Short mmCIF file of C-alpha atoms in Angstrom, two decimals:
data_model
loop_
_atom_site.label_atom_id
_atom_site.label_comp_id
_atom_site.label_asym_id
_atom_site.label_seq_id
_atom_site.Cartn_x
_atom_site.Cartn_y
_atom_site.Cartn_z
CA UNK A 220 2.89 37.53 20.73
CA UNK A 221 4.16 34.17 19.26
CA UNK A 222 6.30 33.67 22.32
CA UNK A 223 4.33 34.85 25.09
CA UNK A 224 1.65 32.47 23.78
CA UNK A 225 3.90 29.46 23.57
CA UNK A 226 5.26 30.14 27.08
CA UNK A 227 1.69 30.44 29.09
CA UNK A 228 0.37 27.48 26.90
CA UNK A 229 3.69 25.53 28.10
CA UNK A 230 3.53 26.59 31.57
CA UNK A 231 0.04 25.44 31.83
CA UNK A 232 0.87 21.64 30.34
CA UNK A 233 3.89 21.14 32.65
CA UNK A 234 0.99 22.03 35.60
CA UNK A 235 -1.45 19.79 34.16
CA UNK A 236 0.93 17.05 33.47
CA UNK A 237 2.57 17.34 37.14
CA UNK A 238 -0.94 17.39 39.07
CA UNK A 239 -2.43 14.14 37.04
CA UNK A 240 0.71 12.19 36.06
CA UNK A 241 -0.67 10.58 33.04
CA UNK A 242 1.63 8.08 30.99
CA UNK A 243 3.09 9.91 27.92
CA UNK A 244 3.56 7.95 24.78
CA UNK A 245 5.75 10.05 22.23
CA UNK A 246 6.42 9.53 18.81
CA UNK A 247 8.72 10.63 16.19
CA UNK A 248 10.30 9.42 12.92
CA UNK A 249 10.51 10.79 9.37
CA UNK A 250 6.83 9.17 8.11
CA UNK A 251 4.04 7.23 9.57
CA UNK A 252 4.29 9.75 12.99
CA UNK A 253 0.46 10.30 12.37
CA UNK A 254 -0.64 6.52 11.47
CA UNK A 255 0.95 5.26 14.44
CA UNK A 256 -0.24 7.79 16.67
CA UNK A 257 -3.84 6.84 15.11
CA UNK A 258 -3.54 2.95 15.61
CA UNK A 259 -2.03 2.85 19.14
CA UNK A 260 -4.76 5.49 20.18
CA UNK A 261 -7.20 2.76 18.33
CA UNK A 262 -5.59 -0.01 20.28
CA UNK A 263 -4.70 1.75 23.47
CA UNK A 264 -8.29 3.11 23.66
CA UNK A 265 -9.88 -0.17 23.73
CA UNK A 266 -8.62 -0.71 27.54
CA UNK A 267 -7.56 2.88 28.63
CA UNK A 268 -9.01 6.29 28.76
CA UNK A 269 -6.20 8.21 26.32
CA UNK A 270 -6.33 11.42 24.46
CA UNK A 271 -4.31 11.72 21.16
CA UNK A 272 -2.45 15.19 19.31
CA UNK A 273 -5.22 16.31 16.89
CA UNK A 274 -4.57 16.24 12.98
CA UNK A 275 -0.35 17.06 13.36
CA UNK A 276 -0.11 18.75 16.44
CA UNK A 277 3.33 18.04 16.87
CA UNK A 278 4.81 21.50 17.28
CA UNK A 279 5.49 23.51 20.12
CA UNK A 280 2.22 25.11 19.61
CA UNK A 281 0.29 21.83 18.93
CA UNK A 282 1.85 19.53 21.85
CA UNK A 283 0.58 21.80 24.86
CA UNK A 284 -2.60 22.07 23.05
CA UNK A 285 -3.45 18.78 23.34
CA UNK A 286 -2.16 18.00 26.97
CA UNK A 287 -4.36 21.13 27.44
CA UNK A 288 -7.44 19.24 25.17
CA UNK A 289 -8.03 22.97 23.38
CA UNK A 290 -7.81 23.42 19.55
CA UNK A 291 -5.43 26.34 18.31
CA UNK A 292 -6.50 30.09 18.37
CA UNK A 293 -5.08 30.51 15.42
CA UNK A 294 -4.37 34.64 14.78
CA UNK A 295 -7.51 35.46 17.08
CA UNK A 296 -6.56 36.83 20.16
CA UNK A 297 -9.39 36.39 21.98
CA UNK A 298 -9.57 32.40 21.09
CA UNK A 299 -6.14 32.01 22.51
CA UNK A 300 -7.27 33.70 25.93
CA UNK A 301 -10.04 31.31 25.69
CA UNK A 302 -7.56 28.68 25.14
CA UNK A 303 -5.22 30.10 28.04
CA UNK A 304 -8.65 29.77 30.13
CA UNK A 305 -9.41 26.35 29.78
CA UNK A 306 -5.69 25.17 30.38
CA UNK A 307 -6.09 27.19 34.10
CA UNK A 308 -9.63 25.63 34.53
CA UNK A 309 -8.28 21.99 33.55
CA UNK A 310 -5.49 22.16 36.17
CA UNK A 311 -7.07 23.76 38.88
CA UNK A 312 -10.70 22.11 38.42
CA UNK A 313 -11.20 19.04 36.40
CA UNK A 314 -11.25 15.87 38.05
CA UNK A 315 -10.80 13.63 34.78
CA UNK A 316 -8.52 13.29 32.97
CA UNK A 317 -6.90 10.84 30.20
CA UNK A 318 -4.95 8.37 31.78
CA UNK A 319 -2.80 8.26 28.97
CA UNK A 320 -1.20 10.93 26.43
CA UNK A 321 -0.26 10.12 22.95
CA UNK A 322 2.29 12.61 21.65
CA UNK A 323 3.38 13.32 18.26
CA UNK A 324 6.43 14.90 18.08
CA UNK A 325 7.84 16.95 14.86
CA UNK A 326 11.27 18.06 14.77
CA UNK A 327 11.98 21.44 11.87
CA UNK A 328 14.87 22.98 13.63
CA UNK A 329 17.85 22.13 15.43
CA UNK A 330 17.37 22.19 19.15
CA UNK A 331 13.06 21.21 18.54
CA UNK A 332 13.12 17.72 19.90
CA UNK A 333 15.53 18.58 22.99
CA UNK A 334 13.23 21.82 23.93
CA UNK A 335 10.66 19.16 24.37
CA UNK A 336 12.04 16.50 26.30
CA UNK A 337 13.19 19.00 28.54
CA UNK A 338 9.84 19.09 29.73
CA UNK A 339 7.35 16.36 28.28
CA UNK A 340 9.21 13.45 29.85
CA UNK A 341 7.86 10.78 27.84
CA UNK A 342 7.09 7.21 29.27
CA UNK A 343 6.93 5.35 25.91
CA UNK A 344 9.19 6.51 23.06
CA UNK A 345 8.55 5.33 19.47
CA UNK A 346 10.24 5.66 16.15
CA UNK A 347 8.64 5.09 13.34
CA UNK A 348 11.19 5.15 10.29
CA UNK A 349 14.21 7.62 9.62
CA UNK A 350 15.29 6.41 5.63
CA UNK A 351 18.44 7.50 4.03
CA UNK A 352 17.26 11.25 3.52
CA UNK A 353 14.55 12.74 5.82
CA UNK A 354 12.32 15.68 5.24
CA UNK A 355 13.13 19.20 7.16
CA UNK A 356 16.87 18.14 6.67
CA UNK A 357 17.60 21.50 4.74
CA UNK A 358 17.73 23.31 8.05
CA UNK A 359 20.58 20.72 9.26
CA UNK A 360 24.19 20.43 7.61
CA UNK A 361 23.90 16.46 7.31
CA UNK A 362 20.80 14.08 7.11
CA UNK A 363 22.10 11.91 10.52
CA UNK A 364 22.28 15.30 12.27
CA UNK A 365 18.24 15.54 11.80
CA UNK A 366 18.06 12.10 12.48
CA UNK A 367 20.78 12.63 16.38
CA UNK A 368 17.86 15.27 16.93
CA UNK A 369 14.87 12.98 16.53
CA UNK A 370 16.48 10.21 18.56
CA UNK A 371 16.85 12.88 21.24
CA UNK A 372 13.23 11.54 21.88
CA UNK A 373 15.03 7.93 22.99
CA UNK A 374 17.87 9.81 24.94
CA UNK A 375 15.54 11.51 27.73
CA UNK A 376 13.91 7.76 28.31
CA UNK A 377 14.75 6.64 32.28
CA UNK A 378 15.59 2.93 33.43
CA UNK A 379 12.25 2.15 33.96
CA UNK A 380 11.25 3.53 30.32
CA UNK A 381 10.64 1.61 26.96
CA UNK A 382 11.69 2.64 23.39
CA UNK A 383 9.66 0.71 20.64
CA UNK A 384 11.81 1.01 17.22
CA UNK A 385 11.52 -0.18 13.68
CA UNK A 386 14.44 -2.97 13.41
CA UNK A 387 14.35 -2.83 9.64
CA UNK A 388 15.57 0.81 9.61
CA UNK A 389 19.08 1.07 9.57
CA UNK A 390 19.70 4.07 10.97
CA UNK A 391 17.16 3.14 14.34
CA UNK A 392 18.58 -0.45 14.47
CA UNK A 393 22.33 1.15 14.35
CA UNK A 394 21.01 3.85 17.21
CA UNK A 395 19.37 0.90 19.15
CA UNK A 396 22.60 -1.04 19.97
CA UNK A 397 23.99 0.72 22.03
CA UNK A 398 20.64 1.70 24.39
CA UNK A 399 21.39 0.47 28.16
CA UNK A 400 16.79 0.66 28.75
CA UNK A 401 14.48 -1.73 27.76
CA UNK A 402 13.41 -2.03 23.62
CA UNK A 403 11.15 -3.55 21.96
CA UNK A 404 11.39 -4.04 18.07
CA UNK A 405 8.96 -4.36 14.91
CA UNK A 406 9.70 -5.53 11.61
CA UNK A 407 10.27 -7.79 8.84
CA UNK A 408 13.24 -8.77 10.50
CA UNK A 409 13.66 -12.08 12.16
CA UNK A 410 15.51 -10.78 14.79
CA UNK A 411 12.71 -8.55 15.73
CA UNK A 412 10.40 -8.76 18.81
CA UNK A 413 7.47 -8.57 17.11
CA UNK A 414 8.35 -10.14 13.52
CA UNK A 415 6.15 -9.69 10.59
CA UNK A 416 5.67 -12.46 7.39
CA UNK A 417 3.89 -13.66 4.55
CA UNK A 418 2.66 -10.09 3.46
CA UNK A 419 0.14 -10.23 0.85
CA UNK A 420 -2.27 -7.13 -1.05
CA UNK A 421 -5.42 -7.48 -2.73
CA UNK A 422 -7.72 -5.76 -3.84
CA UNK A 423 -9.38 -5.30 -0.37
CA UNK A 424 -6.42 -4.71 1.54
CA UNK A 425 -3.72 -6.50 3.02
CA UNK A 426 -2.78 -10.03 5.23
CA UNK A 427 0.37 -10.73 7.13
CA UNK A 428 1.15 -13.13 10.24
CA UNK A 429 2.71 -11.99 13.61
CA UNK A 430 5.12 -13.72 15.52
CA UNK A 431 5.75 -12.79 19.11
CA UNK A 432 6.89 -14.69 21.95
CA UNK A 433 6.40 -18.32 20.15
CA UNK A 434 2.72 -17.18 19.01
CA UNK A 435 2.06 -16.52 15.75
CA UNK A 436 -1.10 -14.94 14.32
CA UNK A 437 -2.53 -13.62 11.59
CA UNK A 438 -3.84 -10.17 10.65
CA UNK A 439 -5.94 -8.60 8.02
CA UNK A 440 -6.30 -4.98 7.63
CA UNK A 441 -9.27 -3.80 5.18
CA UNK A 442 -9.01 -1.10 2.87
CA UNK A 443 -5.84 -0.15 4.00
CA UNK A 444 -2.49 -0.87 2.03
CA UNK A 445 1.16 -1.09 1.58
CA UNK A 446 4.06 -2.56 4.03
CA UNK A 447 4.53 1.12 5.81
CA UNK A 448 0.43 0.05 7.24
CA UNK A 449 2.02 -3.43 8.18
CA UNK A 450 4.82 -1.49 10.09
CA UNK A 451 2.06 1.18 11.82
CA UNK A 452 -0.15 -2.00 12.65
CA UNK A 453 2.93 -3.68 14.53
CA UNK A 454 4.60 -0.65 16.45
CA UNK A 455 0.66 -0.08 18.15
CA UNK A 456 1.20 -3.92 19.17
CA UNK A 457 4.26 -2.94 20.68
CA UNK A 458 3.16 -0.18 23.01
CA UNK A 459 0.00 -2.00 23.70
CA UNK A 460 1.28 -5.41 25.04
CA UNK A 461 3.28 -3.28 26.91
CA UNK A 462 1.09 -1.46 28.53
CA UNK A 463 -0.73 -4.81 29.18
CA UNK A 464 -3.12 -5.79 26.47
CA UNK A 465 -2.78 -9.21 24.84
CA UNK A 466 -1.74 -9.99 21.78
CA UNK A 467 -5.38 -11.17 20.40
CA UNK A 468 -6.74 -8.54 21.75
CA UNK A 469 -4.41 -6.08 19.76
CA UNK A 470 -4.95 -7.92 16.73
CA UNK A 471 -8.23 -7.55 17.06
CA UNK A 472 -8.60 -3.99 17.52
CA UNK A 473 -5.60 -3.21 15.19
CA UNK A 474 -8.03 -4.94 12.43
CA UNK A 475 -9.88 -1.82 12.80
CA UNK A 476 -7.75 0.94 12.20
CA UNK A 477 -8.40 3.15 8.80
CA UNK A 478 -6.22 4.75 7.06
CA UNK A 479 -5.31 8.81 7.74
CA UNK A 480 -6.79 11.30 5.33
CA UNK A 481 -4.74 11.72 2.63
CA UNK A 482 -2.42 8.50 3.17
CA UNK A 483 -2.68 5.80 0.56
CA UNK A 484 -6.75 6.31 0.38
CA UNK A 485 -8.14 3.99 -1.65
CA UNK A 486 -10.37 6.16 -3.86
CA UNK A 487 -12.61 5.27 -7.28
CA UNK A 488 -11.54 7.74 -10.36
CA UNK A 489 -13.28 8.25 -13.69
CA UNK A 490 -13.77 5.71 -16.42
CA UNK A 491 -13.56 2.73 -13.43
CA UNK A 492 -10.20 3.70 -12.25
CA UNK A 493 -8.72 3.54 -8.99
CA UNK A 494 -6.54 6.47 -7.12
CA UNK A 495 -3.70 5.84 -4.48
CA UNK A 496 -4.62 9.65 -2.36
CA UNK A 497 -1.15 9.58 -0.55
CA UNK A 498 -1.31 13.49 -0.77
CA UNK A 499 -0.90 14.37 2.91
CA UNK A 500 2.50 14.96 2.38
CA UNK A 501 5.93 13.57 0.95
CA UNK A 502 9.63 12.29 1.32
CA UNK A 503 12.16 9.95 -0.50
CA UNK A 504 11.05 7.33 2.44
CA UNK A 505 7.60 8.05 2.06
CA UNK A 506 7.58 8.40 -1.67
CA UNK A 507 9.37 5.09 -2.61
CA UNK A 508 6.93 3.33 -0.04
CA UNK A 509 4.01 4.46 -2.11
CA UNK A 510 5.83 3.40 -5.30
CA UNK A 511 6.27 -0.11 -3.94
CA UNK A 512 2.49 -0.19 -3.01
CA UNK A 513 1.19 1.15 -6.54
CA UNK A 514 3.33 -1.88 -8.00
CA UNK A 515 1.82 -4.02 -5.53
CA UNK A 516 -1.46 -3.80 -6.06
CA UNK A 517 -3.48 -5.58 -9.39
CA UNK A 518 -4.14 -2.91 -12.20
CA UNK A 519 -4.16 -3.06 -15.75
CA UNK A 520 -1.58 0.24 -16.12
CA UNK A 521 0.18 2.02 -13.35
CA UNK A 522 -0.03 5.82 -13.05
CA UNK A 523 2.01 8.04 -11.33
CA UNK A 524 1.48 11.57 -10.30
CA UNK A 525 4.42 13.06 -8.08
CA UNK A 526 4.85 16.55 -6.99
CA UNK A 527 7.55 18.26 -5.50
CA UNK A 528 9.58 16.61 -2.53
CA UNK A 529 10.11 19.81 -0.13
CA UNK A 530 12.37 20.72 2.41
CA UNK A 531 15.11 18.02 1.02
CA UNK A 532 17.82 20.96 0.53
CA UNK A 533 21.05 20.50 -0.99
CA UNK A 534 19.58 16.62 -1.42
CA UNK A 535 16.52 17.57 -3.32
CA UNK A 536 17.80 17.43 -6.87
CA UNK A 537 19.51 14.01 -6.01
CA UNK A 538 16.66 12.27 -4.44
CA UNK A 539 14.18 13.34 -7.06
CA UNK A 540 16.33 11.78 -9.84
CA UNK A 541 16.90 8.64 -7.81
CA UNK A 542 13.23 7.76 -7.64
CA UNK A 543 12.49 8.74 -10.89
CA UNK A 544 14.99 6.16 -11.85
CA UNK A 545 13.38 3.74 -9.99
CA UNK A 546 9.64 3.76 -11.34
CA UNK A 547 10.51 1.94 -14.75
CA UNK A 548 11.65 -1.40 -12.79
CA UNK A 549 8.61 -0.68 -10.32
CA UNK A 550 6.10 -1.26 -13.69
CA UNK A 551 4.65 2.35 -13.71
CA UNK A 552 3.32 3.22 -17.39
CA UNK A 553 3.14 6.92 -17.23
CA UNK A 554 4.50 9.65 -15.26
CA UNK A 555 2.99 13.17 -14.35
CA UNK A 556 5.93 15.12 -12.79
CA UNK A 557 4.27 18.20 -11.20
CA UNK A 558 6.53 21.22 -9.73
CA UNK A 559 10.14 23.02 -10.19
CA UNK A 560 11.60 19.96 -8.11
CA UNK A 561 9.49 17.35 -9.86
CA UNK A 562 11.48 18.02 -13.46
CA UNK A 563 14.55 15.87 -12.01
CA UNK A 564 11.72 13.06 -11.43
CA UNK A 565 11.30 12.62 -15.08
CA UNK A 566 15.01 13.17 -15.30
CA UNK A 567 15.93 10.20 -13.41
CA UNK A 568 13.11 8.22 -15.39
CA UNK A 569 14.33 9.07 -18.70
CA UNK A 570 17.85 8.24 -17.60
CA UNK A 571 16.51 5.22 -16.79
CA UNK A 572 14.77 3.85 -20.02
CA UNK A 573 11.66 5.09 -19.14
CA UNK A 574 9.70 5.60 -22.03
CA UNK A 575 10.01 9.58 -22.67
CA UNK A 576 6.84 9.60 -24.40
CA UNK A 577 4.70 8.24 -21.45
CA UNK A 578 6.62 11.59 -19.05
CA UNK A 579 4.69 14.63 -18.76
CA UNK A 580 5.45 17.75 -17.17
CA UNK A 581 3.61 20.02 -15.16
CA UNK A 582 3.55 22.99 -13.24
CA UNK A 583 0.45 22.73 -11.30
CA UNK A 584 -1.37 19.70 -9.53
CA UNK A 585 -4.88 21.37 -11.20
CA UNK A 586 -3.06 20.60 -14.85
CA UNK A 587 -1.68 17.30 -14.20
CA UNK A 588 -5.14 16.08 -13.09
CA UNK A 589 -6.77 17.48 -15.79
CA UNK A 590 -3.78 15.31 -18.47
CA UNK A 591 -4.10 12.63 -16.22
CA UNK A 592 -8.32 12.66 -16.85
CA UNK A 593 -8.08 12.39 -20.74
CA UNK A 594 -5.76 8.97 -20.69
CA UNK A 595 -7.35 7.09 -17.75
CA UNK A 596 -8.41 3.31 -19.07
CA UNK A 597 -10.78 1.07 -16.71
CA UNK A 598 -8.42 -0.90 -14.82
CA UNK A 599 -5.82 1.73 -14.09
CA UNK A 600 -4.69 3.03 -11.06
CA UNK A 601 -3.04 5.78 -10.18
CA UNK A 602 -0.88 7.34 -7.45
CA UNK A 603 -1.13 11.30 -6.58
CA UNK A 604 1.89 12.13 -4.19
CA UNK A 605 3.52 15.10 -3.32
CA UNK A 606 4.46 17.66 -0.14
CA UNK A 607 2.07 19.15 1.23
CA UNK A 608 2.54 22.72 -0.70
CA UNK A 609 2.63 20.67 -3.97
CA UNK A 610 -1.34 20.84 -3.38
CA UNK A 611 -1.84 17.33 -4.85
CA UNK A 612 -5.71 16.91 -3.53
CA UNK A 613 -6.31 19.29 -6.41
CA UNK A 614 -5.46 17.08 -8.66
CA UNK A 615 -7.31 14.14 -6.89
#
């Protein structure tokens, strides 16, 4: 049923996408798929008529769906004849329709990423950030063969094509060298297209200048944190100049953006605390750019709440240590491990220095929260992390 489905809903999007032609904008990358797919739809949306994939809808299911514009039938049969109804009435009757498509793209399996290429085509490829260690990698036999399949994304581009890639990440930097099509690159680095500098947080957000082209301007972002937003912000620049927006106008629009439920949400906790909800989901990557955010920002004592890291494989147990390992330099007071994986957390803390009497393990997200309730001061903040069958919200 699972297949038959797949291939109508397929079968329909290559119709729709041949009989209106709109300009595909696909993105992939270990983190920050979602939050750039969010900002250039913010951006792009100013000027164009575009349609973004709903919540993730980055699977083979989810990517027809939203060239289709229906939302999934889930195990109903009769919602997914509904759903194989509208993709037949969109192609053979609307008259509308978005003149742009932005695409996410997840990759779980070997072979995901070129089964979609084959037939999305994309205009405008993007890669977010690939890190040492991505997530999904257990179903690969080496991190840099998930990353080969992700990049597959870059591959399909034509001539007249643009790939927009993170220049800070070594991996996409290394993999950019050698592209013959036209790039353009975000990040810290000078060598970038679009450069960013003079990052600052408070307690509001965060600042930062852009430099492109021999302009430089600056850039505030409220309520929305950490460098990863300062790399989302600057990759939605990149696909919108290039599609022809201006660089103020960008900015301006950019300014906008909020953050994604569930990603570094600013939220007030008992006793005149402060929570970091970065619960969506979680990787090494994602995970250490949290960290660096929770030491970032002003508090009296630094909390942090980590589940489980899934879907890390024979790397799990190595990963998990190294950022526990890392929190005593990044000025975190306590730790609330949470999870079978999360016990190498506190082991890579202790083995650290970390004090062992501010670790604390649990099994549970609903236990942690409740530890976490009785020593909250005013002035702390904490950071709740963890994939996304680690269940943090509960302890939110």
């Amino acid at each position: 049923f699972k297949k038959i489905i797949i291939k109508i809903l397929r079968f329909e999007a290559k119709l729709i996408l041949a009989r209106f032609k709109p300009k595909i904008i696909a993105i992939s990358g270990t983190v920050g798929k979602t939050s750039a797919k969010e900002a250039i739809a913010l951006v792009l949306g100013s000027e164009f008529n575009v349609r973004k994939s709903e919540k993730s809808y980055n699977s083979e299911f989810g990517v027809p769906l939203t060239i289709i514009g229906a939302k999934t039938g889930w195990s109903s049969l009769s919602k997914w004849l509904g759903v194989i109804f509208k993709g037949f009435k969109v192609f053979l009757l609307d008259m509308d329709y978005p003149e742009y498509l932005i695409l996410e793209i997840g990759v779980d399996m070997p072979g995901d990423m070129e089964r979609m290429m084959a037939w999305i085509k994309p205009d405008i490829g993007v890669i977010t950030v690939f890190g040492s260690v991505p997530v999904h990698v257990e179903q690969f036999k080496e991190p840099e063969d998930l990353m080969k399949e992700k990049w597959k994304l870059i591959e399909i581009l034509k001539d007249n094509d643009i790939a927009v890639l993170n220049k800070d990440d070594k991996t996409i930097a290394s993999y950019g060298k050698k592209l013959k099509i036209k790039t353009a690159t975000f990040g810290f680095s000078e060598s970038a297209d679009i450069c960013a500098s003079n990052y600052k947080i408070n307690s509001d957000g965060i600042v930062f200048k852009i430099s492109y082209g021999g302009s430089i301007a600056p850039v505030k972002l409220n309520m929305v944190f950490g460098r990863q937003s300062v790399y989302t912000a600057m990759a939605a620049i990149s696909v919108c100049l290039y599609c022809g927006i201006n660089l103020i106008k960008c900015i301006t629009v950019v300014s906008k953006m909020k953050p994604v439920s569930g990603r570094l949400n600013l939220l007030e906790g008992v006793n005149n605390s402060l929570i970091f909800d970065d619960t969506y989901n979680s990787s090494p990557v994602a995970v250490e750019m949290a960290v660096e955010t929770l030491s970032e920002y002003p508090a009296k004592r630094r909390i942090a709440v980590l589940g489980d890291m899934k879907e890390l494989g024979e790397f799990s147990q190595g990963e998990h240590k190294r950022i526990g390992e890392m929190l005593r330099a990044k000025d975190v007071w306590f730790l609330f491990a949470v999870g079978k994986e999360a016990k190498y957390f506190a082991e890579g803390a202790r083995k650290s220095g970390f004090d062992t009497a501010k670790i604390f393990e649990f099994d549970n997200a609903v236990e942690a929260g409740e530890a976490v309730k009785q020593i909250i001061q005013e002035g702390d903040l904490i950071l709740v992390k963890g994939s996304q069958s680690a269940r943090m919200e509960k302890a939110v």
